[in-house]
mmCIF file of C-alpha atoms in Angstrom:
data_model
loop_
_atom_site.group_PDB
_atom_site.id
_atom_site.type_symbol
_atom_site.label_atom_id
_atom_site.label_comp_id
_atom_site.label_asym_id
_atom_site.label_seq_id
_atom_site.Cartn_x
_atom_site.Cartn_y
_atom_site.Cartn_z
ATOM 1 C CA MET A 94 14.559 -7.896 3.295
ATOM 2 C CA LEU A 95 13.092 -5.732 6.030
ATOM 3 C CA THR A 96 15.249 -2.575 5.583
ATOM 4 C CA GLU A 97 12.297 -0.406 4.724
ATOM 5 C CA LEU A 98 10.046 -2.123 7.155
ATOM 6 C CA GLN A 99 12.257 -0.918 10.007
ATOM 7 C CA THR A 100 11.697 2.781 9.274
ATOM 8 C CA ALA A 101 9.643 3.900 12.297
ATOM 9 C CA HIS A 102 6.213 5.557 12.227
ATOM 10 C CA ALA A 103 7.004 8.784 14.243
ATOM 11 C CA TRP A 104 3.300 9.622 14.501
ATOM 12 C CA ILE A 105 2.638 6.549 16.610
ATOM 13 C CA ASP A 106 5.758 6.813 18.858
ATOM 14 C CA PRO A 107 4.803 7.911 22.206
ATOM 15 C CA GLN A 108 8.174 9.264 22.861
ATOM 16 C CA ALA A 109 8.837 10.797 19.405
ATOM 17 C CA GLU A 110 8.501 14.375 20.336
ATOM 18 C CA LEU A 111 8.686 14.311 24.154
ATOM 19 C CA GLY A 112 11.409 15.860 26.257
ATOM 20 C CA ASP A 113 13.205 14.160 29.167
ATOM 21 C CA ASP A 114 10.974 15.472 31.727
ATOM 22 C CA GLU A 115 7.872 14.472 29.696
ATOM 23 C CA VAL A 116 9.135 10.992 29.102
ATOM 24 C CA SER A 117 9.723 10.521 32.690
ATOM 25 C CA HIS A 118 6.189 11.477 33.454
ATOM 26 C CA ALA A 119 4.824 9.495 30.429
ATOM 27 C CA ALA A 120 6.347 6.348 31.911
ATOM 28 C CA GLN A 121 3.873 6.542 34.747
ATOM 29 C CA THR A 122 1.145 5.914 32.365
ATOM 30 C CA ILE A 123 2.743 3.499 30.005
ATOM 31 C CA ALA A 124 4.904 1.187 31.919
ATOM 32 C CA ARG A 125 8.103 -0.205 30.293
ATOM 33 C CA GLU A 126 8.574 -3.931 30.003
ATOM 34 C CA ALA A 127 11.821 -5.554 31.137
ATOM 35 C CA GLU A 128 10.788 -8.678 29.342
ATOM 36 C CA TRP A 129 8.063 -9.322 26.930
ATOM 37 C CA ARG A 130 4.616 -8.852 28.507
ATOM 38 C CA GLN A 131 6.468 -8.717 31.970
ATOM 39 C CA ILE A 132 5.689 -5.357 33.967
ATOM 40 C CA ALA A 133 7.345 -4.397 37.062
ATOM 41 C CA CYS A 134 5.173 -4.268 40.070
ATOM 42 C CA ARG A 135 4.890 -0.607 40.520
ATOM 43 C CA SER A 136 1.699 1.057 41.635
ATOM 44 C CA GLU A 137 1.806 3.826 39.121
ATOM 45 C CA ALA A 138 2.001 1.139 36.320
ATOM 46 C CA VAL A 139 -1.345 -0.264 37.256
ATOM 47 C CA ILE A 140 -4.388 1.733 36.062
ATOM 48 C CA GLU A 141 -7.235 0.161 38.194
ATOM 49 C CA ASP A 142 -8.196 -2.854 36.151
ATOM 50 C CA ILE A 143 -6.494 -1.829 32.958
ATOM 51 C CA THR A 144 -2.688 -1.869 32.570
ATOM 52 C CA ILE A 145 -0.906 -0.222 29.623
ATOM 53 C CA SER A 146 2.784 -1.089 28.833
ATOM 54 C CA ARG A 147 5.206 -0.849 25.960
ATOM 55 C CA TRP A 148 7.656 -3.345 24.635
ATOM 56 C CA ASP A 149 10.450 -2.217 22.454
ATOM 57 C CA ASP A 150 13.151 -4.621 20.968
ATOM 58 C CA PRO A 151 15.678 -3.282 18.700
ATOM 59 C CA ARG A 152 17.186 -6.789 17.947
ATOM 60 C CA GLY A 153 16.680 -8.287 14.481
ATOM 61 C CA THR A 154 15.382 -11.627 16.003
ATOM 62 C CA SER A 155 14.020 -12.523 19.323
ATOM 63 C CA SER A 156 11.828 -15.170 20.710
ATOM 64 C CA HIS A 157 9.390 -14.933 23.682
ATOM 65 C CA GLN A 158 6.646 -16.778 25.482
ATOM 66 C CA ALA A 159 3.975 -15.714 27.955
ATOM 67 C CA THR A 160 0.760 -16.803 29.479
ATOM 68 C CA THR A 161 -2.254 -14.402 29.889
ATOM 69 C CA PRO A 162 -3.549 -14.064 33.453
ATOM 70 C CA HIS A 163 -6.626 -16.068 34.267
ATOM 71 C CA ASP A 164 -8.696 -12.810 34.656
ATOM 72 C CA ARG A 165 -7.403 -10.681 31.730
ATOM 73 C CA TYR A 166 -7.440 -10.340 27.941
ATOM 74 C CA PHE A 167 -4.085 -9.375 26.430
ATOM 75 C CA VAL A 168 -4.168 -6.977 23.381
ATOM 76 C CA GLY A 169 -0.951 -5.863 21.472
ATOM 77 C CA ILE A 170 -0.903 -3.106 18.899
ATOM 78 C CA ALA A 171 2.133 -2.761 16.703
ATOM 79 C CA LEU A 172 3.698 0.764 16.842
ATOM 80 C CA LYS A 173 5.912 0.132 13.732
ATOM 81 C CA PRO A 174 6.017 -2.514 11.005
ATOM 82 C CA THR A 175 7.811 -5.792 11.973
ATOM 83 C CA ARG A 176 7.819 -9.427 10.911
ATOM 84 C CA ALA A 177 6.337 -11.947 13.404
ATOM 85 C CA ARG A 178 5.306 -15.531 13.932
ATOM 86 C CA LEU A 179 2.826 -16.182 16.594
ATOM 87 C CA THR A 180 2.231 -19.857 17.693
ATOM 88 C CA ARG A 181 0.456 -21.871 20.309
ATOM 89 C CA GLU A 182 1.232 -25.521 20.972
ATOM 90 C CA GLY A 183 2.823 -25.915 17.598
ATOM 91 C CA ARG A 184 0.012 -24.209 15.778
ATOM 92 C CA ILE A 185 0.813 -21.188 13.670
ATOM 93 C CA ILE A 186 -1.653 -18.304 14.507
ATOM 94 C CA PHE A 187 0.129 -15.640 12.386
ATOM 95 C CA ASP A 188 3.269 -15.715 10.367
ATOM 96 C CA GLY A 189 3.967 -12.569 8.130
ATOM 97 C CA ILE A 190 4.461 -8.861 8.204
ATOM 98 C CA MET A 191 2.519 -6.885 10.897
ATOM 99 C CA PRO A 192 2.045 -3.298 9.672
ATOM 100 C CA SER A 193 1.679 -0.484 12.086
ATOM 101 C CA GLY A 194 -1.716 -0.669 13.740
ATOM 102 C CA THR A 195 -1.802 -4.408 13.631
ATOM 103 C CA LEU A 196 -4.017 -5.736 16.668
ATOM 104 C CA TYR A 197 -3.828 -9.255 18.102
ATOM 105 C CA VAL A 198 -5.618 -10.757 21.085
ATOM 106 C CA SER A 199 -5.065 -13.533 23.700
ATOM 107 C CA ALA A 200 -7.789 -14.750 25.806
ATOM 108 C CA PRO A 201 -7.314 -15.409 29.668
ATOM 109 C CA SER A 202 -5.179 -18.313 30.699
ATOM 110 C CA ARG A 203 -3.719 -18.850 27.036
ATOM 111 C CA GLN A 204 -0.039 -19.273 26.407
ATOM 112 C CA LEU A 205 1.242 -17.609 23.356
ATOM 113 C CA SER A 206 4.731 -17.811 21.749
ATOM 114 C CA ALA A 207 6.241 -15.036 19.643
ATOM 115 C CA LYS A 208 9.246 -14.830 17.249
ATOM 116 C CA PHE A 209 10.042 -11.377 16.011
ATOM 117 C CA GLN A 210 12.339 -11.147 12.839
ATOM 118 C CA ALA A 211 12.869 -7.502 12.876
ATOM 119 C CA PRO A 212 12.975 -4.698 15.496
ATOM 120 C CA CYS A 213 9.621 -4.179 17.045
ATOM 121 C CA ALA A 214 7.641 -1.814 19.145
ATOM 122 C CA PHE A 215 4.210 -2.723 20.692
ATOM 123 C CA LEU A 216 1.635 -1.014 23.083
ATOM 124 C CA HIS A 217 0.242 -3.753 25.376
ATOM 125 C CA PHE A 218 -3.130 -3.517 26.954
ATOM 126 C CA HIS A 219 -3.832 -6.048 29.905
ATOM 127 C CA ILE A 220 -7.648 -5.608 30.286
ATOM 128 C CA SER A 221 -9.854 -7.170 32.932
ATOM 129 C CA ALA A 222 -12.205 -9.770 31.531
ATOM 130 C CA ASP A 223 -14.896 -7.724 33.400
ATOM 131 C CA HIS A 224 -14.751 -5.222 30.621
ATOM 132 C CA PHE A 225 -16.266 -7.708 28.251
ATOM 133 C CA PRO A 226 -19.956 -8.631 28.140
ATOM 134 C CA THR A 227 -20.994 -10.835 31.020
ATOM 135 C CA ARG A 228 -23.698 -12.175 28.798
ATOM 136 C CA TRP A 229 -21.264 -13.965 26.651
ATOM 137 C CA SER A 230 -20.843 -17.661 26.908
ATOM 138 C CA PRO A 231 -17.217 -19.169 27.511
ATOM 139 C CA VAL A 232 -17.333 -20.291 23.949
ATOM 140 C CA ALA A 233 -18.501 -16.785 22.564
ATOM 141 C CA ALA A 234 -15.830 -15.093 24.726
ATOM 142 C CA GLU A 235 -12.999 -17.205 23.481
ATOM 143 C CA GLU A 236 -13.789 -16.024 19.823
ATOM 144 C CA LEU A 237 -11.651 -13.122 20.705
ATOM 145 C CA ASP A 238 -8.544 -15.537 21.448
ATOM 146 C CA ASP A 239 -6.005 -15.535 18.592
ATOM 147 C CA LEU A 240 -7.823 -12.684 16.817
ATOM 148 C CA VAL A 241 -5.522 -10.736 14.557
ATOM 149 C CA LEU A 242 -6.596 -7.609 12.731
ATOM 150 C CA LEU A 243 -4.212 -5.913 10.155
ATOM 151 C CA ARG A 244 -4.570 -2.134 10.138
ATOM 152 C CA ASP A 245 -7.685 -1.870 12.111
ATOM 153 C CA PRO A 246 -8.649 1.884 11.760
ATOM 154 C CA LEU A 247 -10.092 2.437 15.133
ATOM 155 C CA THR A 248 -7.298 0.461 16.949
ATOM 156 C CA ALA A 249 -4.699 2.519 14.978
ATOM 157 C CA GLY A 250 -6.684 5.792 15.981
ATOM 158 C CA LEU A 251 -6.660 4.795 19.565
ATOM 159 C CA ALA A 252 -2.987 4.180 19.775
ATOM 160 C CA LYS A 253 -2.222 7.399 17.828
ATOM 161 C CA ALA A 254 -4.328 9.360 20.477
ATOM 162 C CA LEU A 255 -2.592 7.800 23.275
ATOM 163 C CA ALA A 256 0.818 8.562 21.655
ATOM 164 C CA GLU A 257 0.051 12.010 20.879
ATOM 165 C CA GLN A 258 -1.025 12.844 24.442
ATOM 166 C CA GLY A 259 2.046 11.511 25.920
ATOM 167 C CA ASP A 260 2.532 12.744 29.472
ATOM 168 C CA ALA A 261 -0.540 14.767 29.240
ATOM 169 C CA ALA A 262 -2.757 11.665 28.835
ATOM 170 C CA GLY A 263 -2.830 10.685 32.550
ATOM 171 C CA HIS A 264 -4.168 7.502 34.032
ATOM 172 C CA GLU A 265 -7.705 8.346 33.464
ATOM 173 C CA PHE A 266 -7.394 9.113 29.800
ATOM 174 C CA ALA A 267 -5.248 6.112 29.244
ATOM 175 C CA ARG A 268 -7.899 3.957 31.045
ATOM 176 C CA CYS A 269 -10.545 5.396 28.777
ATOM 177 C CA ILE A 270 -8.591 4.338 25.776
ATOM 178 C CA GLY A 271 -8.391 0.834 27.188
ATOM 179 C CA GLN A 272 -12.177 0.748 27.845
ATOM 180 C CA ILE A 273 -12.895 1.932 24.210
ATOM 181 C CA LEU A 274 -10.637 -0.755 22.949
ATOM 182 C CA ALA A 275 -12.357 -3.346 24.986
ATOM 183 C CA MET A 276 -15.881 -2.225 23.704
ATOM 184 C CA HIS A 277 -14.675 -2.163 20.105
ATOM 185 C CA LEU A 278 -13.434 -5.741 20.409
ATOM 186 C CA ALA A 279 -16.660 -6.860 21.968
ATOM 187 C CA ARG A 280 -18.855 -5.606 19.144
ATOM 188 C CA PRO A 281 -20.804 -8.485 17.450
ATOM 189 C CA GLU A 282 -20.177 -7.125 14.019
ATOM 190 C CA LEU A 283 -16.338 -7.089 14.472
ATOM 191 C CA PRO A 284 -14.828 -9.479 11.927
ATOM 192 C CA ARG A 285 -14.009 -12.668 13.527
ATOM 193 C CA ALA A 286 -12.450 -14.381 10.595
ATOM 194 C CA LYS A 287 -8.862 -15.620 11.396
ATOM 195 C CA VAL A 288 -7.155 -15.500 7.979
ATOM 196 C CA ASN A 289 -4.066 -17.513 7.819
ATOM 197 C CA ALA A 290 -0.975 -16.096 6.123
ATOM 198 C CA LEU A 291 -0.354 -17.484 2.596
ATOM 199 C CA PRO A 292 2.091 -20.424 2.973
ATOM 200 C CA LYS A 293 5.561 -19.597 2.153
ATOM 201 C CA TRP A 294 5.846 -22.057 -0.798
ATOM 202 C CA ARG A 295 2.634 -20.383 -2.275
ATOM 203 C CA LEU A 296 4.088 -16.961 -1.716
ATOM 204 C CA ARG A 297 7.489 -17.821 -3.313
ATOM 205 C CA ARG A 298 5.501 -18.961 -6.509
ATOM 206 C CA VAL A 299 3.615 -15.781 -6.537
ATOM 207 C CA GLU A 300 6.875 -13.713 -6.033
ATOM 208 C CA GLN A 301 8.519 -15.539 -8.836
ATOM 209 C CA HIS A 302 5.531 -15.090 -11.179
ATOM 210 C CA ILE A 303 5.567 -11.494 -10.648
ATOM 211 C CA ALA A 304 9.343 -11.079 -11.035
ATOM 212 C CA ALA A 305 9.088 -12.882 -14.384
ATOM 213 C CA HIS A 306 6.122 -11.004 -15.712
ATOM 214 C CA PHE A 307 5.836 -7.606 -13.901
ATOM 215 C CA GLU A 308 6.303 -5.737 -17.164
ATOM 216 C CA ARG A 309 2.926 -6.730 -18.420
ATOM 217 C CA SER A 310 -0.717 -6.474 -16.955
ATOM 218 C CA ILE A 311 -1.217 -9.162 -14.234
ATOM 219 C CA SER A 312 -4.743 -9.833 -13.092
ATOM 220 C CA LEU A 313 -5.684 -10.831 -9.515
ATOM 221 C CA SER A 314 -7.225 -14.050 -10.943
ATOM 222 C CA GLU A 315 -3.782 -14.890 -12.596
ATOM 223 C CA LEU A 316 -1.953 -14.528 -9.324
ATOM 224 C CA ALA A 317 -4.720 -16.492 -7.565
ATOM 225 C CA ASN A 318 -4.304 -19.296 -10.119
ATOM 226 C CA VAL A 319 -0.532 -19.317 -9.572
ATOM 227 C CA ALA A 320 -1.084 -19.635 -5.805
ATOM 228 C CA GLY A 321 -3.761 -22.185 -6.282
ATOM 229 C CA LEU A 322 -6.568 -20.334 -4.540
ATOM 230 C CA SER A 323 -9.657 -18.430 -5.152
ATOM 231 C CA ARG A 324 -9.348 -14.756 -5.675
ATOM 232 C CA MET A 325 -10.873 -13.927 -2.299
ATOM 233 C CA HIS A 326 -8.792 -16.288 -0.316
ATOM 234 C CA PHE A 327 -5.688 -15.474 -2.124
ATOM 235 C CA ALA A 328 -5.950 -11.663 -1.533
ATOM 236 C CA ALA A 329 -6.784 -12.220 2.036
ATOM 237 C CA GLN A 330 -3.945 -14.581 2.693
ATOM 238 C CA PHE A 331 -1.471 -12.639 0.617
ATOM 239 C CA ARG A 332 -2.159 -9.415 2.617
ATOM 240 C CA ALA A 333 -1.896 -11.488 5.908
ATOM 241 C CA ALA A 334 1.476 -12.693 4.716
ATOM 242 C CA THR A 335 3.040 -9.361 3.436
ATOM 243 C CA GLY A 336 0.838 -6.667 4.981
ATOM 244 C CA TYR A 337 -0.396 -5.252 1.710
ATOM 245 C CA ARG A 338 -2.390 -5.929 -1.499
ATOM 246 C CA PRO A 339 -1.136 -7.857 -4.396
ATOM 247 C CA ARG A 340 -1.444 -4.653 -6.619
ATOM 248 C CA GLU A 341 0.730 -2.727 -4.148
ATOM 249 C CA TYR A 342 3.303 -5.411 -4.278
ATOM 250 C CA LEU A 343 3.388 -5.407 -8.071
ATOM 251 C CA LEU A 344 3.673 -1.520 -8.156
ATOM 252 C CA ASN A 345 6.451 -1.602 -5.653
ATOM 253 C CA HIS A 346 8.310 -4.231 -7.673
ATOM 254 C CA ARG A 347 8.106 -2.240 -10.842
ATOM 255 C CA ILE A 348 9.328 0.839 -8.978
ATOM 256 C CA GLU A 349 12.353 -1.087 -7.641
ATOM 257 C CA HIS A 350 13.114 -2.363 -11.218
ATOM 258 C CA ALA A 351 12.729 1.162 -12.602
ATOM 259 C CA LYS A 352 15.246 2.410 -10.053
ATOM 260 C CA SER A 353 17.741 -0.146 -11.367
ATOM 261 C CA LEU A 354 17.196 1.179 -14.923
ATOM 262 C CA LEU A 355 17.475 4.769 -13.756
ATOM 263 C CA THR A 356 20.732 4.153 -12.199
ATOM 264 C CA THR A 357 22.461 1.898 -14.592
ATOM 265 C CA THR A 358 21.080 3.093 -17.883
ATOM 266 C CA GLY A 359 20.459 6.531 -19.622
ATOM 267 C CA ARG A 360 17.273 5.348 -21.182
ATOM 268 C CA PRO A 361 14.467 7.973 -21.417
ATOM 269 C CA LEU A 362 11.812 8.027 -18.661
ATOM 270 C CA ALA A 363 8.961 7.213 -21.139
ATOM 271 C CA GLU A 364 10.817 4.146 -22.323
ATOM 272 C CA ILE A 365 11.557 3.037 -18.692
ATOM 273 C CA ALA A 366 7.894 3.533 -17.949
ATOM 274 C CA LEU A 367 6.924 1.064 -20.640
ATOM 275 C CA ALA A 368 9.725 -1.339 -19.850
ATOM 276 C CA VAL A 369 8.519 -1.808 -16.287
ATOM 277 C CA GLY A 370 4.866 -2.198 -17.169
ATOM 278 C CA PHE A 371 3.253 1.282 -16.943
ATOM 279 C CA SER A 372 1.174 2.394 -19.876
ATOM 280 C CA THR A 373 2.147 6.129 -19.651
ATOM 281 C CA GLN A 374 4.982 8.010 -18.329
ATOM 282 C CA ALA A 375 2.532 10.188 -16.277
ATOM 283 C CA HIS A 376 1.226 7.063 -14.402
ATOM 284 C CA PHE A 377 4.780 5.995 -13.799
ATOM 285 C CA SER A 378 5.919 9.257 -12.431
ATOM 286 C CA THR A 379 2.912 9.466 -10.088
ATOM 287 C CA VAL A 380 3.402 5.968 -8.586
ATOM 288 C CA PHE A 381 7.205 6.574 -8.342
ATOM 289 C CA LYS A 382 6.789 9.737 -6.411
ATOM 290 C CA ARG A 383 4.295 8.246 -4.130
ATOM 291 C CA VAL A 384 6.656 5.351 -3.285
ATOM 292 C CA SER A 385 9.938 7.191 -3.305
ATOM 293 C CA SER A 386 8.963 10.786 -2.430
ATOM 294 C CA GLN A 387 10.729 12.109 -5.558
ATOM 295 C CA THR A 388 10.039 12.125 -9.276
ATOM 296 C CA PRO A 389 12.068 9.702 -11.503
ATOM 297 C CA ALA A 390 13.989 12.526 -12.841
ATOM 298 C CA ARG A 391 14.992 13.961 -9.542
ATOM 299 C CA TRP A 392 15.730 10.582 -8.186
ATOM 300 C CA ARG A 393 18.162 9.732 -11.127
ATOM 301 C CA THR A 394 19.864 13.098 -10.609
ATOM 302 C CA ALA A 395 20.276 12.557 -6.969
ATOM 303 C CA CYS A 396 21.763 9.093 -7.580
ATOM 304 C CA GLN A 397 24.153 10.380 -10.091
ATOM 305 C CA ASN A 398 25.392 13.081 -7.876
ATOM 306 C CA LYS A 399 26.117 10.663 -4.949
ATOM 307 C CA ARG A 400 27.305 7.949 -7.320
ATOM 308 C CA PRO A 401 26.768 5.079 -4.968
ATOM 309 C CA ASP A 402 27.601 1.437 -5.612
ATOM 310 C CA PHE A 403 24.330 0.379 -7.034
ATOM 311 C CA GLU A 404 22.637 -2.661 -5.220
ATOM 312 C CA THR A 405 21.151 -4.860 -7.728
ATOM 313 C CA LEU A 406 17.517 -5.339 -7.551
ATOM 314 C CA SER A 407 16.625 -7.930 -4.732
ATOM 315 C CA ARG A 408 13.726 -10.022 -4.019
ATOM 316 C CA ARG A 409 12.875 -7.976 -0.965
ATOM 317 C CA ARG A 410 9.339 -7.216 -0.432
ATOM 318 C CA PRO A 411 8.219 -3.639 -0.749
ATOM 319 C CA SER A 412 7.427 -1.789 2.536
ATOM 320 C CA PRO A 413 3.867 -2.280 3.762
ATOM 321 C CA ASP A 414 3.829 1.310 4.789
ATOM 322 C CA MET A 415 2.837 2.193 1.346
ATOM 323 C CA SER A 416 -0.585 1.020 1.906
ATOM 324 C CA TRP A 417 -1.186 3.790 4.524
ATOM 325 C CA ALA A 418 -0.531 6.380 1.851
ATOM 326 C CA ASP A 419 -2.042 4.496 -1.002
ATOM 327 C CA LYS A 420 -5.594 5.852 -1.714
ATOM 328 C CA SER A 421 -6.199 3.430 -4.712
ATOM 329 C CA PRO A 422 -9.166 1.210 -4.461
ATOM 330 C CA GLU A 423 -9.105 -2.530 -3.681
ATOM 331 C CA ILE A 424 -8.899 -4.575 -6.762
ATOM 332 C CA HIS A 425 -11.305 -7.444 -7.217
ATOM 333 C CA ALA A 426 -11.340 -9.206 -10.629
ATOM 334 C CA THR A 427 -9.835 -6.110 -12.344
ATOM 335 C CA VAL A 428 -6.443 -6.147 -14.158
ATOM 336 C CA VAL A 429 -3.647 -5.133 -11.870
ATOM 337 C CA ARG A 430 -1.919 -2.136 -13.338
#
């Protein structure tokens, strides 16, 4: 299910383009964790009151638990897509796909359990509580606890900046990144809503409805009714559970089915476009190329040349990476096409 999710985002990998010497030097700025959120006690790993570390786990499934120190906030930033469940004392904080750039926060002295259901990579910022406004009351300060932001633009930009600098970043640069991150989280206008992921039973109903009716227009209202929620709550919870918008999911499902028809039949492209729900071949080709990086005709030719054993269309969810490249606007009450 997570085959496509496991493709790494090279732009956000601190070691993607570094040589051996550079990696060794970069490790002095970004400490490596032997265990989740556990940093070796090394002087070069500590940047005054801000510590930055990296956690990589290539396993398909792993479970962890940690408690934030009493004087620090913990901030995690996903470096590549993964599927995660975050819980505290039996309460689910997040359960779904975390796209690259996802940010989550734990307040001081709070225990957090995490289960990753795909390989993962995170930048971890351990930031002194002193970096957050002292005027805050304890209640206001704890509003940051359990905060999860999917694809926060500034967070993704900060992670990218730190990744691109690599060994050239230095401790002071990395510390500045941590300070900016703390100021960003402290902004009063930062969205504080903690959106719960769409429950699995509701998600299954929506997935089954799309699979049965993807060849026709499906409105956001229709999908919301299937889930038994309002449009606003459905869209937010669906994105929290899958990492992308309902429209993106529908388009990817159509493209996956189109690939099946391209591989197993000789039907013309215009006919396939209509069969999977596109009103024109031009629109079909545009979306197909955006998702697959090839036109339908070239994709079919490549498959015929390779002649692989075709894998029938599965119910796996399309990659959330698409939303980084998809420039189409959010849908509201409009028809999903």
